[in-house]
CSV table of N, CA and C in Angstrom, one decimal:
chain,number,residue,atom,x,y,z
A,46,UNK,N,7.3,-68.9,-7.1
A,46,UNK,CA,7.7,-68.2,-6.0
A,46,UNK,C,8.4,-66.9,-6.3
A,47,UNK,N,9.2,-66.8,-7.3
A,47,UNK,CA,9.8,-65.5,-7.7
A,47,UNK,C,8.8,-64.4,-8.1
A,48,UNK,N,7.6,-64.9,-8.6
A,48,UNK,CA,6.5,-64.0,-9.1
A,48,UNK,C,5.9,-63.3,-7.7
A,49,UNK,N,5.8,-64.0,-6.8
A,49,UNK,CA,5.3,-63.3,-5.5
A,49,UNK,C,6.4,-62.3,-5.0
A,50,UNK,N,7.6,-62.5,-5.0
A,50,UNK,CA,8.6,-61.6,-4.6
A,50,UNK,C,8.6,-60.3,-5.5
A,51,UNK,N,8.5,-60.6,-6.8
A,51,UNK,CA,8.5,-59.5,-7.9
A,51,UNK,C,7.2,-58.6,-7.7
A,52,UNK,N,6.1,-59.2,-7.3
A,52,UNK,CA,4.8,-58.5,-7.1
A,52,UNK,C,5.0,-57.7,-5.9
A,53,UNK,N,5.6,-58.2,-4.8
A,53,UNK,CA,5.9,-57.5,-3.6
A,53,UNK,C,6.8,-56.3,-3.8
A,54,UNK,N,7.8,-56.6,-4.5
A,54,UNK,CA,8.7,-55.6,-4.8
A,54,UNK,C,8.2,-54.3,-5.6
A,55,UNK,N,7.4,-54.7,-6.6
A,55,UNK,CA,6.7,-53.8,-7.5
A,55,UNK,C,5.7,-52.9,-6.7
A,56,UNK,N,5.0,-53.6,-5.9
A,56,UNK,CA,4.0,-52.8,-4.9
A,56,UNK,C,4.8,-51.9,-4.1
A,57,UNK,N,5.8,-52.3,-3.3
A,57,UNK,CA,6.7,-51.5,-2.5
A,57,UNK,C,7.4,-50.3,-3.2
A,58,UNK,N,7.7,-50.5,-4.6
A,58,UNK,CA,8.3,-49.5,-5.3
A,58,UNK,C,7.2,-48.4,-5.7
A,59,UNK,N,6.0,-48.9,-6.1
A,59,UNK,CA,5.0,-47.9,-6.3
A,59,UNK,C,4.6,-47.2,-5.1
A,60,UNK,N,4.4,-47.9,-4.0
A,60,UNK,CA,4.1,-47.0,-2.8
A,60,UNK,C,5.3,-46.0,-2.4
A,61,UNK,N,6.4,-46.4,-2.5
A,61,UNK,CA,7.6,-45.5,-2.3
A,61,UNK,C,7.5,-44.3,-3.4
A,62,UNK,N,7.3,-44.6,-4.5
A,62,UNK,CA,7.3,-43.5,-5.6
A,62,UNK,C,6.1,-42.5,-5.3
A,63,UNK,N,4.9,-43.1,-5.0
A,63,UNK,CA,3.8,-42.4,-4.6
A,63,UNK,C,4.1,-41.4,-3.4
A,64,UNK,N,4.6,-42.0,-2.4
A,64,UNK,CA,5.0,-41.3,-1.2
A,64,UNK,C,6.0,-40.0,-1.6
A,65,UNK,N,7.0,-40.4,-2.2
A,65,UNK,CA,8.0,-39.4,-2.7
A,65,UNK,C,7.3,-38.1,-3.4
A,66,UNK,N,6.5,-38.5,-4.4
A,66,UNK,CA,5.9,-37.5,-5.2
A,66,UNK,C,4.8,-36.6,-4.4
A,67,UNK,N,4.1,-37.2,-3.6
A,67,UNK,CA,2.9,-36.5,-3.1
A,67,UNK,C,3.1,-36.1,-1.5
A,68,UNK,N,4.2,-36.6,-0.9
A,68,UNK,CA,4.5,-36.3,0.6
A,68,UNK,C,4.8,-34.8,0.9
A,69,UNK,N,5.4,-34.1,-0.2
A,69,UNK,CA,5.9,-32.8,0.0
A,69,UNK,C,5.5,-32.0,-1.1
A,70,UNK,N,4.7,-30.9,-0.9
A,70,UNK,CA,4.2,-30.1,-2.1
A,70,UNK,C,5.5,-29.4,-2.7
A,71,UNK,N,6.7,-29.5,-2.1
A,71,UNK,CA,7.8,-28.7,-2.7
A,71,UNK,C,8.6,-29.6,-3.7
A,72,UNK,N,8.2,-30.8,-3.8
A,72,UNK,CA,9.0,-31.8,-4.8
A,72,UNK,C,8.6,-31.4,-6.2
A,73,UNK,N,7.3,-31.4,-6.5
A,73,UNK,CA,6.8,-31.3,-7.8
A,73,UNK,C,6.3,-29.6,-8.0
A,74,UNK,N,7.2,-28.8,-8.5
A,74,UNK,CA,6.7,-27.4,-8.6
A,74,UNK,C,7.0,-27.1,-10.0
A,75,UNK,N,5.9,-26.4,-10.6
A,75,UNK,CA,6.0,-26.0,-12.0
A,75,UNK,C,7.0,-24.8,-12.3
A,76,UNK,N,7.6,-24.7,-13.5
A,76,UNK,CA,8.3,-23.6,-14.0
A,76,UNK,C,7.2,-22.6,-14.5
A,77,UNK,N,7.3,-21.4,-14.1
A,77,UNK,CA,6.3,-20.5,-14.5
A,77,UNK,C,7.2,-19.1,-14.7
A,78,UNK,N,6.4,-18.1,-15.3
A,78,UNK,CA,7.0,-16.9,-15.5
A,78,UNK,C,6.4,-16.0,-14.3
A,79,UNK,N,7.0,-14.7,-14.1
A,79,UNK,CA,6.7,-13.9,-13.0
A,79,UNK,C,5.2,-13.5,-13.2
A,80,UNK,N,4.6,-13.3,-14.4
A,80,UNK,CA,3.2,-12.9,-14.5
A,80,UNK,C,2.3,-14.1,-13.9
A,81,UNK,N,2.7,-15.5,-14.2
A,81,UNK,CA,2.0,-16.6,-13.8
A,81,UNK,C,2.1,-16.7,-12.2
A,82,UNK,N,3.4,-16.4,-11.7
A,82,UNK,CA,3.5,-16.4,-10.2
A,82,UNK,C,2.7,-15.5,-9.5
A,83,UNK,N,2.4,-14.4,-10.1
A,83,UNK,CA,1.5,-13.3,-9.5
A,83,UNK,C,0.1,-14.0,-9.2
A,84,UNK,N,-0.4,-14.7,-10.3
A,84,UNK,CA,-1.8,-15.3,-10.2
A,84,UNK,C,-1.8,-16.5,-9.2
A,85,UNK,N,-0.7,-17.2,-9.0
A,85,UNK,CA,-0.7,-18.3,-8.1
A,85,UNK,C,-0.4,-18.1,-6.6
A,86,UNK,N,-0.9,-19.0,-5.7
A,86,UNK,CA,-0.7,-18.8,-4.4
A,86,UNK,C,0.4,-19.7,-3.8
A,87,UNK,N,0.5,-20.8,-4.5
A,87,UNK,CA,1.5,-21.8,-4.0
A,87,UNK,C,3.1,-21.5,-4.4
A,88,UNK,N,4.0,-22.4,-4.0
A,88,UNK,CA,5.3,-22.3,-4.3
A,88,UNK,C,5.5,-22.6,-5.8
A,89,UNK,N,6.4,-21.8,-6.5
A,89,UNK,CA,6.5,-22.1,-7.9
A,89,UNK,C,8.1,-21.9,-8.1
A,90,UNK,N,8.6,-22.3,-9.4
A,90,UNK,CA,9.9,-22.2,-9.7
A,90,UNK,C,9.9,-21.2,-10.9
A,91,UNK,N,10.9,-20.2,-10.9
A,91,UNK,CA,11.0,-19.3,-12.2
A,91,UNK,C,12.5,-19.3,-12.5
A,92,UNK,N,12.6,-19.6,-13.7
A,92,UNK,CA,14.1,-19.5,-14.3
A,92,UNK,C,14.3,-18.1,-14.7
A,93,UNK,N,15.4,-17.5,-14.2
A,93,UNK,CA,15.6,-16.1,-14.4
A,93,UNK,C,16.9,-15.8,-14.8
A,94,UNK,N,17.2,-14.7,-15.6
A,94,UNK,CA,18.4,-14.0,-15.8
A,94,UNK,C,18.6,-12.9,-14.8
A,95,UNK,N,19.7,-13.0,-14.1
A,95,UNK,CA,20.0,-12.2,-12.9
A,95,UNK,C,20.6,-10.9,-13.4
A,96,UNK,N,20.1,-9.7,-12.9
A,96,UNK,CA,20.8,-8.4,-13.2
A,96,UNK,C,21.8,-8.2,-12.0
A,97,UNK,N,23.0,-8.6,-12.2
A,97,UNK,CA,23.9,-8.5,-10.9
A,97,UNK,C,24.2,-7.0,-10.5
A,98,UNK,N,23.9,-6.0,-11.5
A,98,UNK,CA,24.2,-4.6,-11.1
A,98,UNK,C,23.1,-4.1,-10.0
A,99,UNK,N,22.0,-4.8,-10.0
A,99,UNK,CA,21.0,-4.4,-9.0
A,99,UNK,C,21.0,-5.2,-7.7
A,100,UNK,N,22.0,-6.0,-7.5
A,100,UNK,CA,22.2,-7.0,-6.4
A,100,UNK,C,22.5,-6.1,-5.1
A,101,UNK,N,21.7,-6.2,-4.1
A,101,UNK,CA,21.9,-5.5,-2.8
A,101,UNK,C,21.6,-6.5,-1.7
A,102,UNK,N,22.0,-6.0,-0.6
A,102,UNK,CA,21.6,-6.7,0.7
A,102,UNK,C,20.8,-5.8,1.5
A,103,UNK,N,19.6,-6.2,1.9
A,103,UNK,CA,18.8,-5.5,3.0
A,103,UNK,C,19.4,-5.7,4.4
A,104,UNK,N,20.0,-4.6,4.8
A,104,UNK,CA,20.7,-4.5,6.1
A,104,UNK,C,19.8,-4.9,7.3
A,105,UNK,N,18.4,-4.6,7.2
A,105,UNK,CA,17.6,-4.9,8.3
A,105,UNK,C,17.3,-6.4,8.4
A,106,UNK,N,17.0,-7.1,7.3
A,106,UNK,CA,16.6,-8.4,7.2
A,106,UNK,C,17.8,-9.3,6.9
A,107,UNK,N,18.8,-8.8,6.3
A,107,UNK,CA,19.9,-9.7,5.8
A,107,UNK,C,19.6,-10.4,4.4
A,108,UNK,N,18.4,-10.1,3.8
A,108,UNK,CA,18.0,-10.7,2.5
A,108,UNK,C,18.9,-10.1,1.3
A,109,UNK,N,19.2,-11.1,0.5
A,109,UNK,CA,19.6,-10.7,-0.7
A,109,UNK,C,18.7,-10.3,-1.7
A,110,UNK,N,18.8,-9.1,-2.4
A,110,UNK,CA,17.7,-8.6,-3.3
A,110,UNK,C,18.4,-8.3,-4.7
A,111,UNK,N,17.6,-8.6,-5.8
A,111,UNK,CA,18.1,-8.2,-7.0
A,111,UNK,C,17.0,-8.2,-8.1
A,112,UNK,N,17.1,-7.6,-9.2
A,112,UNK,CA,16.2,-7.5,-10.2
A,112,UNK,C,16.5,-8.7,-11.2
A,113,UNK,N,15.5,-9.5,-11.6
A,113,UNK,CA,15.7,-10.6,-12.5
A,113,UNK,C,14.7,-10.5,-13.6
A,114,UNK,N,15.0,-11.1,-14.7
A,114,UNK,CA,14.1,-11.2,-15.9
A,114,UNK,C,13.8,-12.6,-16.2
A,115,UNK,N,12.6,-13.0,-16.3
A,115,UNK,CA,12.2,-14.4,-16.7
A,115,UNK,C,12.4,-14.6,-18.1
A,116,UNK,N,12.1,-15.8,-18.6
A,116,UNK,CA,12.3,-16.3,-19.9
A,116,UNK,C,11.4,-15.6,-21.0
A,117,UNK,N,10.4,-14.9,-20.5
A,117,UNK,CA,9.5,-14.3,-21.4
A,117,UNK,C,9.9,-12.7,-21.4
A,118,UNK,N,10.9,-12.3,-20.6
A,118,UNK,CA,11.3,-10.9,-20.6
A,118,UNK,C,10.6,-10.0,-19.5
A,119,UNK,N,9.8,-10.6,-18.6
A,119,UNK,CA,9.3,-9.9,-17.5
A,119,UNK,C,10.2,-9.7,-16.4
A,120,UNK,N,10.4,-8.6,-15.9
A,120,UNK,CA,11.2,-8.3,-14.9
A,120,UNK,C,10.5,-8.1,-13.5
A,121,UNK,N,11.2,-8.5,-12.4
A,121,UNK,CA,10.6,-8.5,-11.1
A,121,UNK,C,11.8,-8.4,-10.0
A,122,UNK,N,11.5,-7.8,-8.9
A,122,UNK,CA,12.5,-7.8,-7.8
A,122,UNK,C,12.3,-9.1,-7.1
A,123,UNK,N,13.5,-9.7,-6.9
A,123,UNK,CA,13.6,-10.9,-6.2
A,123,UNK,C,14.2,-10.7,-4.8
A,124,UNK,N,13.7,-11.2,-3.8
A,124,UNK,CA,14.3,-11.2,-2.4
A,124,UNK,C,14.5,-12.6,-2.0
A,125,UNK,N,15.7,-13.0,-1.7
A,125,UNK,CA,16.1,-14.2,-1.2
A,125,UNK,C,16.0,-14.3,0.3
A,126,UNK,N,15.4,-15.3,0.8
A,126,UNK,CA,15.2,-15.7,2.3
A,126,UNK,C,16.7,-15.5,2.9
A,127,UNK,N,16.8,-14.7,4.0
A,127,UNK,CA,18.0,-14.5,4.5
A,127,UNK,C,18.7,-15.7,5.2
A,128,UNK,N,18.0,-16.7,5.5
A,128,UNK,CA,18.4,-18.0,5.9
A,128,UNK,C,18.9,-18.9,5.0
A,129,UNK,N,18.9,-18.6,3.7
A,129,UNK,CA,19.4,-19.3,2.7
A,129,UNK,C,20.7,-18.6,2.0
A,130,UNK,N,21.8,-19.3,2.1
A,130,UNK,CA,23.0,-18.9,1.6
A,130,UNK,C,23.0,-19.0,0.1
A,131,UNK,N,23.2,-18.0,-0.7
A,131,UNK,CA,23.4,-18.1,-2.2
A,131,UNK,C,24.3,-19.2,-2.6
A,132,UNK,N,24.1,-19.9,-3.7
A,132,UNK,CA,25.1,-20.9,-4.0
A,132,UNK,C,26.4,-20.3,-4.5
A,133,UNK,N,27.4,-21.2,-4.3
A,133,UNK,CA,28.8,-20.7,-4.7
A,133,UNK,C,28.7,-20.4,-6.3
A,134,UNK,N,29.4,-19.3,-6.6
A,134,UNK,CA,29.4,-18.9,-8.1
A,134,UNK,C,28.2,-18.1,-8.6
A,135,UNK,N,27.3,-17.7,-7.6
A,135,UNK,CA,26.1,-16.9,-8.0
A,135,UNK,C,26.6,-15.5,-8.5
A,136,UNK,N,27.8,-15.0,-8.0
A,136,UNK,CA,28.1,-13.7,-8.5
A,136,UNK,C,28.4,-13.7,-9.9
A,137,UNK,N,28.8,-14.8,-10.5
A,137,UNK,CA,29.3,-14.9,-11.9
A,137,UNK,C,28.3,-15.5,-12.8
A,138,UNK,N,27.3,-16.1,-12.2
A,138,UNK,CA,26.3,-16.8,-13.2
A,138,UNK,C,25.2,-15.8,-13.7
A,139,UNK,N,24.9,-16.0,-15.0
A,139,UNK,CA,23.9,-15.1,-15.5
A,139,UNK,C,22.4,-15.6,-15.3
A,140,UNK,N,22.4,-16.9,-15.0
A,140,UNK,CA,21.0,-17.4,-15.0
A,140,UNK,C,20.9,-18.4,-13.6
A,141,UNK,N,19.7,-18.3,-13.1
A,141,UNK,CA,19.4,-19.0,-11.9
A,141,UNK,C,18.0,-19.5,-11.9
A,142,UNK,N,17.6,-20.4,-10.9
A,142,UNK,CA,16.1,-20.7,-10.7
A,142,UNK,C,15.8,-20.2,-9.3
A,143,UNK,N,14.7,-19.5,-9.1
A,143,UNK,CA,14.3,-19.1,-7.9
A,143,UNK,C,13.1,-19.8,-7.5
A,144,UNK,N,12.9,-20.3,-6.3
A,144,UNK,CA,11.8,-21.1,-5.8
A,144,UNK,C,11.2,-20.3,-4.7
A,145,UNK,N,9.8,-20.0,-4.9
A,145,UNK,CA,9.1,-19.2,-3.8
A,145,UNK,C,7.9,-18.8,-4.3
A,146,UNK,N,7.3,-17.5,-4.0
A,146,UNK,CA,6.0,-17.1,-4.4
A,146,UNK,C,6.2,-15.6,-4.4
A,147,UNK,N,5.1,-15.0,-5.2
A,147,UNK,CA,5.1,-13.5,-5.4
A,147,UNK,C,4.2,-13.0,-4.3
A,148,UNK,N,4.7,-12.0,-3.7
A,148,UNK,CA,4.0,-11.3,-2.7
A,148,UNK,C,4.3,-9.8,-2.7
A,149,UNK,N,3.2,-9.0,-2.6
A,149,UNK,CA,3.4,-7.5,-2.4
A,149,UNK,C,4.4,-7.0,-3.4
A,150,UNK,N,4.4,-7.3,-4.6
A,150,UNK,CA,5.3,-6.8,-5.7
A,150,UNK,C,6.7,-7.3,-5.8
A,151,UNK,N,7.0,-8.3,-5.0
A,151,UNK,CA,8.3,-9.0,-4.8
A,151,UNK,C,8.1,-10.4,-5.0
A,152,UNK,N,9.2,-11.1,-5.8
A,152,UNK,CA,9.1,-12.5,-5.6
A,152,UNK,C,10.0,-12.9,-4.4
A,153,UNK,N,9.4,-13.5,-3.5
A,153,UNK,CA,10.0,-14.0,-2.2
A,153,UNK,C,10.5,-15.4,-2.4
A,154,UNK,N,11.7,-15.5,-2.6
A,154,UNK,CA,12.4,-16.8,-2.9
A,154,UNK,C,12.9,-17.5,-1.6
A,155,UNK,N,12.5,-18.6,-1.3
A,155,UNK,CA,12.9,-19.4,-0.3
A,155,UNK,C,14.2,-20.1,-0.6
A,156,UNK,N,14.4,-20.5,-1.9
A,156,UNK,CA,15.6,-21.1,-2.3
A,156,UNK,C,16.0,-20.6,-3.6
A,157,UNK,N,17.3,-20.9,-4.0
A,157,UNK,CA,17.7,-20.6,-5.4
A,157,UNK,C,18.8,-21.7,-5.8
A,158,UNK,N,18.9,-22.0,-7.0
A,158,UNK,CA,19.9,-22.7,-7.5
A,158,UNK,C,20.3,-22.3,-8.9
A,159,UNK,N,21.4,-22.7,-9.3
A,159,UNK,CA,22.1,-22.1,-10.5
A,159,UNK,C,21.9,-23.0,-11.6
A,160,UNK,N,21.5,-22.5,-12.9
A,160,UNK,CA,21.5,-23.3,-13.9
A,160,UNK,C,22.8,-23.7,-14.5
A,161,UNK,N,23.0,-24.9,-15.0
A,161,UNK,CA,24.1,-25.4,-15.6
A,161,UNK,C,24.6,-24.6,-16.8
A,162,UNK,N,25.8,-24.1,-16.9
A,162,UNK,CA,26.3,-23.3,-18.0
A,162,UNK,C,25.9,-23.8,-19.4
A,163,UNK,N,25.8,-25.1,-19.6
A,163,UNK,CA,25.5,-25.6,-20.9
A,163,UNK,C,24.0,-25.3,-21.3
A,164,UNK,N,23.3,-25.0,-20.2
A,164,UNK,CA,21.8,-24.6,-20.5
A,164,UNK,C,21.7,-23.3,-21.2
A,165,UNK,N,22.7,-22.4,-21.0
A,165,UNK,CA,22.5,-21.0,-21.5
A,165,UNK,C,23.6,-20.6,-22.3
A,166,UNK,N,24.7,-21.4,-22.6
A,166,UNK,CA,25.8,-21.0,-23.6
A,166,UNK,C,25.1,-20.6,-24.9
A,167,UNK,N,25.6,-19.5,-25.4
A,167,UNK,CA,25.1,-19.0,-26.8
A,167,UNK,C,23.8,-18.3,-26.8
A,168,UNK,N,23.1,-18.2,-25.6
A,168,UNK,CA,21.9,-17.6,-25.5
A,168,UNK,C,22.1,-16.1,-25.7
A,169,UNK,N,21.3,-15.5,-26.7
A,169,UNK,CA,21.4,-14.1,-26.9
A,169,UNK,C,21.3,-13.1,-26.0
A,170,UNK,N,20.6,-13.5,-24.8
A,170,UNK,CA,20.3,-12.5,-23.7
A,170,UNK,C,21.5,-12.5,-22.7
A,171,UNK,N,22.4,-13.5,-22.8
A,171,UNK,CA,23.3,-13.7,-21.8
A,171,UNK,C,24.7,-13.1,-22.4
A,172,UNK,N,25.2,-12.1,-21.7
A,172,UNK,CA,26.5,-11.5,-22.1
A,172,UNK,C,27.3,-11.3,-21.0
A,173,UNK,N,28.7,-11.5,-21.1
A,173,UNK,CA,29.5,-11.2,-20.0
A,173,UNK,C,30.0,-9.8,-19.9
A,174,UNK,N,30.8,-9.4,-19.2
A,174,UNK,CA,31.3,-8.0,-19.0
A,174,UNK,C,32.0,-7.6,-20.2
A,175,UNK,N,32.5,-8.5,-21.1
A,175,UNK,CA,33.2,-8.1,-22.3
A,175,UNK,C,32.3,-8.0,-23.4
A,176,UNK,N,30.9,-8.1,-23.3
A,176,UNK,CA,30.0,-7.9,-24.3
A,176,UNK,C,29.9,-9.0,-25.2
A,177,UNK,N,30.5,-10.2,-25.0
A,177,UNK,CA,30.3,-11.4,-25.7
A,177,UNK,C,29.4,-12.3,-25.2
A,178,UNK,N,28.7,-13.1,-25.9
A,178,UNK,CA,27.9,-14.1,-25.4
A,178,UNK,C,28.6,-15.1,-24.6
A,179,UNK,N,28.0,-15.9,-23.8
A,179,UNK,CA,28.7,-16.9,-23.0
A,179,UNK,C,29.5,-17.9,-23.8
A,180,UNK,N,28.9,-18.2,-25.0
A,180,UNK,CA,29.6,-19.2,-25.9
A,180,UNK,C,30.8,-18.6,-26.6
A,181,UNK,N,30.7,-17.2,-26.7
A,181,UNK,CA,31.8,-16.6,-27.4
A,181,UNK,C,33.0,-16.2,-26.6
A,182,UNK,N,33.0,-16.5,-25.4
A,182,UNK,CA,34.2,-16.3,-24.5
A,182,UNK,C,35.3,-17.2,-24.6
């Protein structure tokens, strides 16, 4: 009798897992570089180093814009959807993940989230205002 319940439970779990993975195209998005994002038409994720000196707000649209560098060193202007509020701590973090698509010379990000500091501590490309790496602070 317990074998029947186990089989039903396993089938239900597999159905739920399949639904979760394939019901929304936004659940499984690959990490790519800006060069690859230019080639693709769907939504992708790009891990970026944010150049906060270039951060501006487009007063007409309300969108946050900044220049970012991907993990291969390619730079691109990123425009964050004005309906998405940047995560708390964005102004201080050197690295983020932008989710969106490349369009007309700009990466149009629908969403953005911050990378955990442990992911980039000691990375040679990440320096604070004092010129030290994140791990050296």
